[in-house]
Coordinates of C-alpha atoms and ligand atoms in Angstrom, one line a residue:
M1274 CA -6.5 6.3 30.4
S1275 CA -4.7 7.7 33.9
A1276 CA -3.3 11.8 34.3
T1277 CA -0.1 10.1 36.1
Q1278 CA 1.0 7.4 33.5
P1279 CA 3.5 8.4 30.9
R1280 CA 1.7 9.9 27.9
V1281 CA 3.0 8.0 24.9
V1282 CA 1.5 9.2 21.8
I1283 CA 1.3 7.5 18.3
V1284 CA 1.1 9.0 15.0
G1285 CA -0.4 7.0 12.8
G1286 CA -2.4 4.0 12.8
G1287 CA -1.1 1.6 10.0
F1288 CA 0.4 -1.0 10.2
G1289 CA 3.3 0.1 11.9
G1290 CA 1.5 2.1 15.1
L1291 CA -1.4 0.6 15.3
S1292 CA 1.1 -2.9 16.6
A1293 CA 2.7 -0.2 18.4
A1294 CA -0.4 0.4 20.3
R1295 CA -1.6 -2.7 20.6
G1296 CA 1.6 -3.7 22.1
L1297 CA 1.2 -1.4 24.7
A1298 CA -1.4 -3.0 26.0
G1299 CA -1.5 -3.7 30.0
V1300 CA 1.0 -1.2 30.4
P1301 CA 0.9 1.3 32.6
V1302 CA 1.2 4.2 30.4
S1303 CA -1.7 6.4 28.7
V1304 CA -1.5 5.6 24.9
T1305 CA -3.2 8.5 22.4
L1306 CA -2.8 6.6 18.6
I1307 CA -3.3 9.6 16.5
D1308 CA -4.7 9.2 12.6
K1309 CA -6.0 11.5 9.9
R1310 CA -8.2 8.8 8.7
N1311 CA -10.3 6.7 10.8
Y1312 CA -9.5 3.5 9.5
N1313 CA -6.5 0.6 9.9
L1314 CA -5.8 0.1 5.6
F1315 CA -4.9 -3.2 4.1
R1316 CA -3.3 -2.0 1.6
P1317 CA -1.7 -5.0 0.7
M1318 CA -5.6 -5.7 -1.2
L1319 CA -5.9 -2.3 -1.5
Y1320 CA -5.7 -2.9 -5.6
Q1321 CA -8.5 -5.6 -5.4
V1322 CA -10.5 -2.5 -3.9
A1323 CA -9.7 -0.2 -7.1
T1324 CA -10.5 -3.4 -9.2
G1325 CA -13.7 -4.0 -8.1
L1326 CA -12.6 -7.3 -6.6
L1327 CA -13.3 -6.5 -2.8
S1328 CA -15.4 -3.2 -1.2
A1329 CA -14.1 -1.1 1.3
D1330 CA -14.7 -2.6 4.5
E1331 CA -13.6 -5.7 3.7
I1332 CA -9.9 -4.5 3.9
A1333 CA -9.9 -1.4 6.7
G1334 CA -11.8 -1.7 10.0
P1335 CA -11.7 1.4 12.5
L1336 CA -9.5 2.2 14.3
R1337 CA -11.6 3.4 17.1
S1338 CA -13.4 -0.3 17.2
I1339 CA -10.3 -2.4 16.8
L1340 CA -8.5 -0.5 19.7
S1341 CA -11.5 -0.7 21.8
R1342 CA -11.2 -3.2 24.2
Q1343 CA -8.0 -1.8 24.6
Q1344 CA -8.3 0.2 27.8
N1345 CA -5.2 1.9 27.6
V1346 CA -5.5 3.7 24.5
E1347 CA -7.2 6.8 23.2
V1348 CA -8.0 7.4 19.3
L1349 CA -8.0 10.9 18.1
L1350 CA -9.0 11.7 14.5
D1351 CA -7.3 14.9 13.4
E1352 CA -3.8 15.6 11.4
T1353 CA -0.2 16.2 12.5
G1354 CA 1.4 19.2 11.4
S1355 CA 4.1 20.0 13.4
I1356 CA 6.3 18.2 16.7
D1357 CA 7.7 20.4 19.4
T1358 CA 10.4 18.6 20.7
V1359 CA 11.3 20.9 23.1
Q1360 CA 8.1 21.3 24.8
R1361 CA 6.9 17.8 24.3
L1362 CA 3.9 18.7 21.5
V1363 CA 2.7 17.2 19.4
H1364 CA 0.3 20.1 17.1
L1365 CA -3.0 19.6 15.2
K1366 CA -5.1 21.1 13.2
E1367 CA -6.4 23.2 16.4
H1368 CA -5.2 21.3 19.3
V1369 CA -2.0 20.2 21.3
V1370 CA -0.8 16.7 22.8
P1371 CA 1.3 16.7 24.9
Y1372 CA 3.8 13.3 25.2
D1373 CA 6.7 11.8 27.0
F1374 CA 7.5 9.5 24.2
L1375 CA 6.0 9.5 20.8
V1376 CA 6.2 7.3 18.0
L1377 CA 5.9 8.7 15.1
A1378 CA 4.3 5.6 12.2
T1379 CA 3.1 8.1 9.2
G1380 CA 4.1 6.0 6.0
I1381 CA 4.7 7.1 3.3
Q1382 CA 3.4 8.6 -0.4
Y1383 CA 4.3 8.4 -3.6
N1384 CA 7.5 10.5 -5.5
Y1385 CA 5.9 12.5 -8.7
F1386 CA 9.8 13.4 -9.2
G1387 CA 9.2 16.8 -8.8
H1388 CA 6.1 16.8 -10.9
D1389 CA 3.0 17.1 -8.5
D1390 CA 0.8 18.9 -11.3
W1391 CA 0.6 14.8 -12.6
R1392 CA -0.8 13.8 -9.0
R1393 CA -4.3 14.9 -10.6
T1394 CA -3.6 13.0 -13.5
A1395 CA -2.0 9.9 -13.0
P1396 CA -3.7 9.0 -9.2
G1397 CA -1.5 6.9 -7.2
L1398 CA -3.1 4.1 -4.8
E1399 CA -2.8 4.9 -1.5
S1400 CA -6.4 5.5 0.5
L1401 CA -9.8 3.8 0.1
D1402 CA -10.4 7.2 -2.1
D1403 CA -7.7 6.4 -3.9
A1404 CA -9.2 3.0 -4.9
D1405 CA -12.3 4.9 -5.4
L1406 CA -11.2 7.3 -7.6
I1407 CA -9.6 4.7 -9.8
R1408 CA -11.8 2.3 -10.0
G1409 CA -14.4 5.0 -11.1
K1410 CA -11.5 5.8 -13.4
V1411 CA -11.3 2.7 -14.8
L1412 CA -14.6 1.8 -15.2
L1413 CA -15.5 4.8 -16.6
A1414 CA -13.3 4.5 -18.8
F1415 CA -14.7 1.6 -20.6
E1416 CA -18.4 3.6 -20.0
R1417 CA -17.1 6.3 -22.3
A1418 CA -15.6 3.9 -25.3
E1419 CA -19.1 2.2 -25.3
E1420 CA -20.7 5.7 -25.2
I1421 CA -18.5 6.8 -28.3
A1422 CA -18.1 3.5 -30.4
A1423 CA -22.1 3.6 -30.0
L1424 CA -23.2 7.3 -31.3
D1425 CA -19.7 8.0 -33.7
R1426 CA -18.6 5.4 -34.6
S1427 CA -16.0 7.9 -36.6
D1428 CA -13.8 8.1 -33.4
A1429 CA -12.4 5.2 -33.0
E1430 CA -8.7 7.2 -32.0
R1431 CA -10.2 7.9 -29.0
V1432 CA -12.4 4.9 -28.3
R1433 CA -8.6 3.4 -28.4
Q1434 CA -7.0 6.1 -25.9
L1435 CA -10.7 5.3 -23.5
L1436 CA -9.2 1.9 -24.0
T1437 CA -5.2 2.4 -22.7
F1438 CA -4.3 1.6 -19.5
V1439 CA -0.7 2.9 -18.4
L1440 CA 0.9 1.9 -14.9
V1441 CA 3.5 4.0 -14.5
G1442 CA 6.1 1.6 -12.3
G1443 CA 6.7 -1.8 -12.0
G1444 CA 6.5 -2.6 -8.2
T1445 CA 4.8 -4.8 -7.0
V1446 CA 2.0 -2.0 -7.0
G1447 CA 2.0 -1.9 -10.8
V1448 CA 2.5 -5.5 -11.5
E1449 CA -0.7 -6.5 -9.1
M1450 CA -2.7 -3.5 -11.3
A1451 CA -1.9 -4.6 -14.0
S1452 CA -2.6 -8.4 -14.2
T1453 CA -5.9 -7.3 -12.4
L1454 CA -6.9 -5.0 -14.7
A1455 CA -5.6 -7.1 -17.6
E1456 CA -8.0 -10.3 -16.0
M1457 CA -11.1 -7.4 -15.1
S1458 CA -11.2 -6.0 -19.2
R1459 CA -10.6 -10.1 -20.8
M1460 CA -12.9 -12.0 -18.2
A1461 CA -15.6 -9.3 -15.7
L1462 CA -16.5 -6.8 -18.7
A1463 CA -15.6 -8.6 -21.5
H1464 CA -19.7 -9.7 -22.2
D1465 CA -20.9 -6.3 -20.3
F1466 CA -20.9 -4.1 -23.4
R1467 CA -22.8 -4.0 -27.2
H1468 CA -20.1 -1.5 -29.0
I1469 CA -16.9 -2.1 -27.9
D1470 CA -15.0 -5.5 -26.7
P1471 CA -13.3 -4.9 -23.3
R1472 CA -11.2 -7.8 -23.8
A1473 CA -9.4 -4.7 -26.1
A1474 CA -8.4 -2.5 -23.7
R1475 CA -4.4 -2.0 -23.7
I1476 CA -2.5 -2.6 -20.2
L1477 CA 0.8 -0.5 -20.3
V1478 CA 3.2 -1.5 -17.5
Y1479 CA 6.4 1.4 -17.7
E1480 CA 9.1 0.7 -15.7
A1481 CA 12.5 3.3 -15.5
A1482 CA 15.0 0.0 -14.3
P1483 CA 15.8 -2.8 -16.1
R1484 CA 12.9 -5.9 -15.0
V1485 CA 9.6 -5.7 -12.9
L1486 CA 9.7 -6.6 -9.6
P1487 CA 13.0 -4.8 -9.0
A1488 CA 12.6 -5.9 -5.1
F1489 CA 12.5 -9.4 -6.4
P1490 CA 15.5 -12.4 -7.4
E1491 CA 15.6 -12.0 -11.4
V1492 CA 14.6 -15.5 -11.8
L1493 CA 11.0 -14.5 -10.2
A1494 CA 10.9 -11.1 -12.2
T1495 CA 11.4 -12.7 -15.1
K1496 CA 9.0 -15.1 -14.9
A1497 CA 6.0 -12.4 -13.5
R1498 CA 6.4 -11.2 -16.7
R1499 CA 6.5 -13.7 -18.8
H1500 CA 2.9 -14.3 -17.0
L1501 CA 1.3 -10.7 -16.8
E1502 CA 2.7 -10.7 -21.4
S1503 CA 0.6 -13.8 -21.8
L1504 CA -2.4 -11.9 -20.0
G1505 CA -1.9 -9.7 -22.7
V1506 CA -0.5 -6.9 -20.7
K1507 CA 2.7 -5.1 -22.7
V1508 CA 5.8 -4.2 -20.4
Y1509 CA 8.4 -1.6 -21.0
T1510 CA 11.6 -2.0 -18.8
N1511 CA 14.4 0.5 -19.2
T1512 CA 11.9 2.9 -19.7
R1513 CA 11.5 6.0 -18.6
V1514 CA 7.8 8.4 -18.3
T1515 CA 9.0 11.8 -19.1
D1516 CA 5.3 13.3 -19.0
V1517 CA 2.3 12.9 -18.2
D1518 CA -1.1 14.9 -19.4
A1519 CA -5.3 14.0 -19.5
G1520 CA -4.5 12.7 -22.6
G1521 CA -1.9 10.1 -21.7
I1522 CA 1.9 10.0 -21.3
V1523 CA 5.4 11.1 -23.2
A1524 CA 7.8 7.7 -23.0
N1525 CA 10.9 7.4 -24.5
G1526 CA 9.9 10.2 -26.8
E1527 CA 7.1 8.6 -28.1
R1528 CA 3.2 10.2 -27.2
I1529 CA 1.0 7.4 -26.1
P1530 CA -2.5 8.4 -25.9
A1531 CA -4.4 7.0 -22.6
A1532 CA -7.4 8.0 -20.8
T1533 CA -6.5 6.5 -17.5
V1534 CA -2.4 6.9 -16.0
L1535 CA -2.4 5.4 -12.4
W1536 CA 1.3 6.2 -11.1
S1537 CA 3.6 3.5 -8.5
A1538 CA 6.5 4.5 -9.8
G1539 CA 9.0 5.6 -6.3
V1540 CA 7.8 6.6 -2.8
L1541 CA 8.2 9.5 -0.6
A1542 CA 8.5 9.6 3.4
S1543 CA 5.4 11.4 5.2
P1544 CA 7.0 15.4 6.9
A1545 CA 7.8 13.4 10.0
G1546 CA 12.0 13.7 9.4
Q1547 CA 10.7 17.6 8.6
W1548 CA 8.9 18.2 11.9
L1549 CA 12.2 16.9 13.9
G1550 CA 14.9 18.4 12.0
A1551 CA 16.0 14.8 12.6
P1552 CA 19.0 13.4 9.8
M1553 CA 17.0 12.4 7.3
D1554 CA 18.2 10.0 3.8
K1555 CA 17.1 10.6 0.1
S1556 CA 13.8 9.5 0.2
G1557 CA 12.9 11.6 3.3
K1558 CA 13.2 9.1 5.6
V1559 CA 13.8 9.3 9.5
I1560 CA 17.6 8.1 10.1
V1561 CA 16.8 6.3 12.9
S1562 CA 19.3 4.5 15.8
P1563 CA 20.0 1.0 16.3
D1564 CA 17.3 1.3 19.2
L1565 CA 15.0 2.9 16.6
S1566 CA 15.0 6.1 18.8
V1567 CA 15.5 9.5 17.0
P1568 CA 19.0 10.3 17.7
G1569 CA 19.5 13.4 20.3
H1570 CA 16.0 12.0 21.3
P1571 CA 15.5 8.4 23.0
E1572 CA 12.2 9.7 24.0
I1573 CA 10.9 9.6 20.3
F1574 CA 11.2 6.8 17.6
A1575 CA 10.2 6.4 14.1
I1576 CA 9.7 3.2 12.2
G1577 CA 8.0 1.3 9.9
D1578 CA 7.5 3.4 6.2
T1579 CA 8.8 6.4 7.4
A1580 CA 12.1 5.5 9.1
H1581 CA 15.2 4.7 7.3
V1582 CA 16.4 1.9 9.7
V1583 CA 19.6 -0.4 9.2
A1584 CA 19.1 -4.0 10.9
P1585 CA 20.4 -7.3 10.9
A1586 CA 18.1 -9.4 9.8
R1587 CA 16.9 -13.6 10.5
N1588 CA 15.2 -15.7 7.3
L1589 CA 12.0 -17.8 8.6
V1590 CA 13.9 -20.5 9.4
G1591 CA 16.0 -19.0 11.6
M1592 CA 19.1 -18.2 9.6
K1593 CA 20.5 -15.8 9.3
V1594 CA 19.6 -13.8 5.9
K1595 CA 22.5 -10.8 5.6
E1596 CA 24.6 -8.6 7.5
P1597 CA 22.4 -5.6 8.5
M1598 CA 20.0 -4.6 5.8
V1599 CA 17.6 -1.3 4.9
M1600 CA 14.2 -2.2 5.9
P1601 CA 12.0 -2.9 2.8
G1602 CA 8.7 -1.0 2.9
V1603 CA 6.7 -3.1 3.2
A1604 CA 4.7 -4.5 5.9
Q1605 CA 6.6 -6.3 8.3
P1606 CA 9.6 -4.9 9.0
A1607 CA 6.8 -1.6 9.7
I1608 CA 4.6 -4.5 12.6
Q1609 CA 7.9 -6.0 14.1
E1610 CA 9.1 -2.3 14.6
G1611 CA 6.1 -1.5 16.1
K1612 CA 6.2 -4.1 18.3
Y1613 CA 10.4 -3.6 19.3
V1614 CA 9.2 0.0 20.2
A1615 CA 6.4 -1.0 22.7
A1616 CA 8.4 -3.3 24.0
L1617 CA 11.6 -1.1 24.6
I1618 CA 9.3 1.5 26.4
R1619 CA 7.5 -1.1 28.6
R1620 CA 10.8 -2.1 29.9
R1621 CA 11.7 1.9 30.3
V1622 CA 8.6 2.4 32.4
R1623 CA 9.3 -0.9 34.3
G1624 CA 12.6 0.6 35.1
Q1625 CA 14.0 -2.9 33.6
E1626 CA 16.8 -2.7 31.2
P1627 CA 17.0 -2.2 27.4
P1628 CA 16.2 -5.0 24.9
R1629 CA 19.2 -5.8 22.4
P1630 CA 18.8 -4.1 19.3
F1631 CA 16.3 -4.2 16.9
W1632 CA 16.8 -6.8 14.6
Y1633 CA 14.2 -8.1 11.7
W1634 CA 12.8 -11.6 10.9
D1635 CA 12.3 -11.6 7.3
K1636 CA 9.6 -13.8 5.7
G1637 CA 9.9 -12.9 2.9
D1638 CA 8.4 -11.1 -0.4
L1639 CA 4.9 -12.3 -2.1
A1640 CA 3.4 -10.5 -4.9
I1641 CA 0.1 -11.7 -6.8
V1642 CA 0.2 -11.8 -11.0
G1643 CA -3.5 -12.4 -11.6
R1644 CA -6.5 -14.5 -10.7
T1645 CA -3.7 -17.9 -9.5
Y1646 CA -0.5 -16.9 -10.1
A1647 CA 1.9 -15.0 -7.5
V1648 CA 6.1 -15.1 -7.1
A1649 CA 6.7 -16.1 -3.7
D1650 CA 10.7 -15.5 -2.0
L1651 CA 10.5 -16.8 0.9
R1652 CA 14.6 -16.7 1.0
F1653 CA 15.2 -20.2 1.8
V1654 CA 12.8 -21.3 -1.0
R1655 CA 11.3 -19.6 -4.4
F1656 CA 8.9 -20.3 -6.9
A1657 CA 6.2 -19.3 -8.2
G1658 CA 2.4 -20.2 -9.8
F1659 CA -0.4 -21.1 -8.3
A1660 CA 1.5 -22.8 -5.3
A1661 CA 2.7 -19.6 -4.8
W1662 CA -1.0 -18.1 -4.9
I1663 CA -2.2 -19.8 -2.2
V1664 CA 0.7 -18.7 0.2
W1665 CA -0.2 -15.7 -1.2
A1666 CA -3.9 -15.7 -0.1
V1667 CA -3.2 -17.6 3.2
V1668 CA -0.8 -15.2 4.4
H1669 CA -3.0 -12.4 3.1
I1670 CA -6.0 -13.8 4.9
Y1671 CA -4.8 -14.3 8.2
F1672 CA -2.7 -10.7 8.4
L1673 CA -6.6 -9.4 7.8
I1674 CA -7.8 -7.7 11.2
G1675 CA -11.7 -9.0 12.3
F1676 CA -13.1 -12.4 11.3
A1677 CA -15.7 -10.7 9.5
N1678 CA -13.1 -9.8 6.7
R1679 CA -12.0 -12.9 6.7
F1680 CA -15.4 -14.8 6.3
F1681 CA -16.2 -12.1 3.6
V1682 CA -13.1 -12.0 1.2
I1683 CA -12.8 -15.8 0.8
L1684 CA -16.3 -15.4 0.1
Q1685 CA -15.7 -12.9 -2.5
W1686 CA -12.3 -14.4 -3.7
G1687 CA -14.3 -17.5 -4.3
I1688 CA -17.6 -16.1 -5.8
S1689 CA -15.6 -14.4 -8.2
F1690 CA -13.0 -17.8 -8.9
L1691 CA -16.5 -19.2 -9.8
T1692 CA -18.4 -16.9 -12.0
K1693 CA -15.2 -14.9 -13.1
R1694 CA -17.0 -11.7 -11.9
R1695 CA -16.0 -9.0 -10.0
Q1696 CA -18.9 -8.2 -7.6
V1697 CA -18.0 -4.3 -7.0
R1698 CA -19.3 -2.4 -10.2
V1699 CA -20.8 1.2 -8.6
F1700 CA -18.5 3.6 -7.8
P1701 CA -18.7 7.0 -6.4
G1702 CA -18.4 10.5 -8.4
Q1703 CA -20.8 9.5 -11.0
E1704 CA -22.6 13.3 -10.8
N1705 CA -18.7 14.6 -12.4
A1706 CA -19.0 11.9 -14.8
A1707 CA -19.3 14.7 -17.9
Q1708 CA -16.0 15.8 -16.8
A1709 CA -14.3 12.7 -16.3
P1710 CA -11.4 11.1 -17.9
Ligands
FAD2708 C1 -1.3 -0.6 -2.9 C2 0.0 -0.9 -1.4 C3 0.2 -2.5 -1.8 C4 1.5 -2.9 -1.1 N1 1.1 -3.8 -0.6 C5 2.2 -4.5 0.1 C6 1.9 -6.0 -0.1 O1 1.6 -6.5 -0.2 N2 2.9 -6.1 0.9 C7 3.5 -5.7 1.9 O2 4.3 -6.1 2.6 N3 3.1 -4.8 2.2 C8 2.7 -3.7 0.2 N4 2.8 -2.4 0.7 C9 3.7 -1.2 0.9 C10 2.5 -2.0 3.4 O3 1.8 -1.4 2.8 C11 3.6 -0.6 3.7 O4 4.8 -1.1 3.7 C12 2.7 -0.2 5.0 O5 1.8 0.3 5.3 C13 4.0 0.8 6.0 O6 3.3 0.8 7.1 P1 3.1 2.2 8.0 O7 3.1 1.8 9.3 O8 4.9 2.2 8.1 O9 2.5 2.9 7.1 P2 1.2 2.4 6.6 O10 0.2 1.6 7.0 O11 1.2 3.4 5.4 O12 0.4 4.0 8.2 C14 0.1 4.9 7.8 C15 -0.4 5.9 8.1 O13 -0.5 7.1 9.0 C16 -1.6 8.2 9.1 N5 -1.1 9.6 9.0 C17 -0.1 10.1 7.4 N6 0.3 11.4 7.9 C18 0.0 11.4 9.3 C19 -0.3 12.5 9.8 N7 0.1 13.8 9.4 N8 -1.3 12.8 10.7 C20 -2.2 11.7 11.4 N9 -1.7 10.9 10.4 C21 -1.2 10.7 9.6 C22 -2.2 7.6 7.4 O14 -3.5 8.1 7.4 C23 -1.7 6.7 8.1 O15 -2.8 5.6 8.7 C24 1.5 -2.2 -0.2 C25 1.5 -0.2 -0.3 C26 0.4 -0.4 -1.0 C27 0.6 1.1 -0.6

């Protein structure tokens, strides 16, 4: 680290921020990466931690060690609360960090559409803490049901409520969670209880749009729905959830008793746009220029889920997919935008011409629907089934950080595939078990 070099501050060490930091390796700048968590998380496999298939450290790695060999980077564990764009200062809880270039990659949070009180009852899956909480909630529901069935046979309604799991939102996260919960109850837990039959658990998905997986082509969404239903999941489309409390939900005016409600129904960008006073879209994403800089601030960039980026795209085989499109809230745009901003900063500090405006290499979308079934839209080809699952598995293993993680994930998958069991069945927070669910 050198005090005389331009200082690049990156806020957020997710897909976008980490990719920007790595892209600055060997560039004569001092990089400060700030994250409120000490780890980089591979969110696409977070649902596997929430359902006990993998443990947290298999899909997350400490930012400090990931970047330990990159001499021009320092990592700070802190939370950004505001930015002074005049003095060029990032405000942390107790300190300020000056910048010459600022990259904001602070992601999103779930949108409860004005009902933030639902967040407590219906957690969303964003962090490792959420995954632990959800795993605990799900396993505890089975424990409670077993206890009641064993000791108070008259309370069948309560058992039914405990064994009802509601997922609000039928996007990728909702579908992946629902299918995995279905298989967990039908296979992994099937023989572990004496008084309840976990296979009787009801998994219900509510989606306000006309179909699940709205980001996928209709033909794949239909196949995904059929597969979900074959696993025993009940899917309600065109159905808005209008109330959530500890006892269940209200959907289409009907009350559904359920002890576990999980949320994945919409997203809201981080407050980066408010910190900057920058133009934002309706979900709060910062609307950026074609070079990903914030209008009026050529030294500030917003990338990934926190930015509203419109860019031309090409697909895997290099064909132009369509005219400029809004970048979807998935990992690839964040990674590619991080690399782009790093290249732009590199050229600027070296006094070179700026790069061409950002364009997106659209590799398509994948979603898993159970143990051996997935849907794949690679833009030039679409398919579903086991072949898509293989593509999903290979891609996700490839993008995991670290050889050890890749090795252990393959091992865990192999064990669970052969034994149909879950490895991670212990969960924290049991001292508070009397209060929940
Ligand atoms: C459960 C789940 C499953 C998903 N599955 C897929 C999938 O299968 N495929 C896919 O492509 N995408 C998937 N996504 C979406 C993908 O994870 C995101 O699009 C991607 O993570 C965006 O990257 P990012 O860098 O913009 O933000 P993130 O990766 O979310 O990183 C943001 C970082 O900013 C930090 N941060 C936030 N606020 C502050 C602050 N104030 N101060 C300091 N640090 C802060 C956070 O701790 C975090 O590390 C999934 C997302 C979720 C939640």
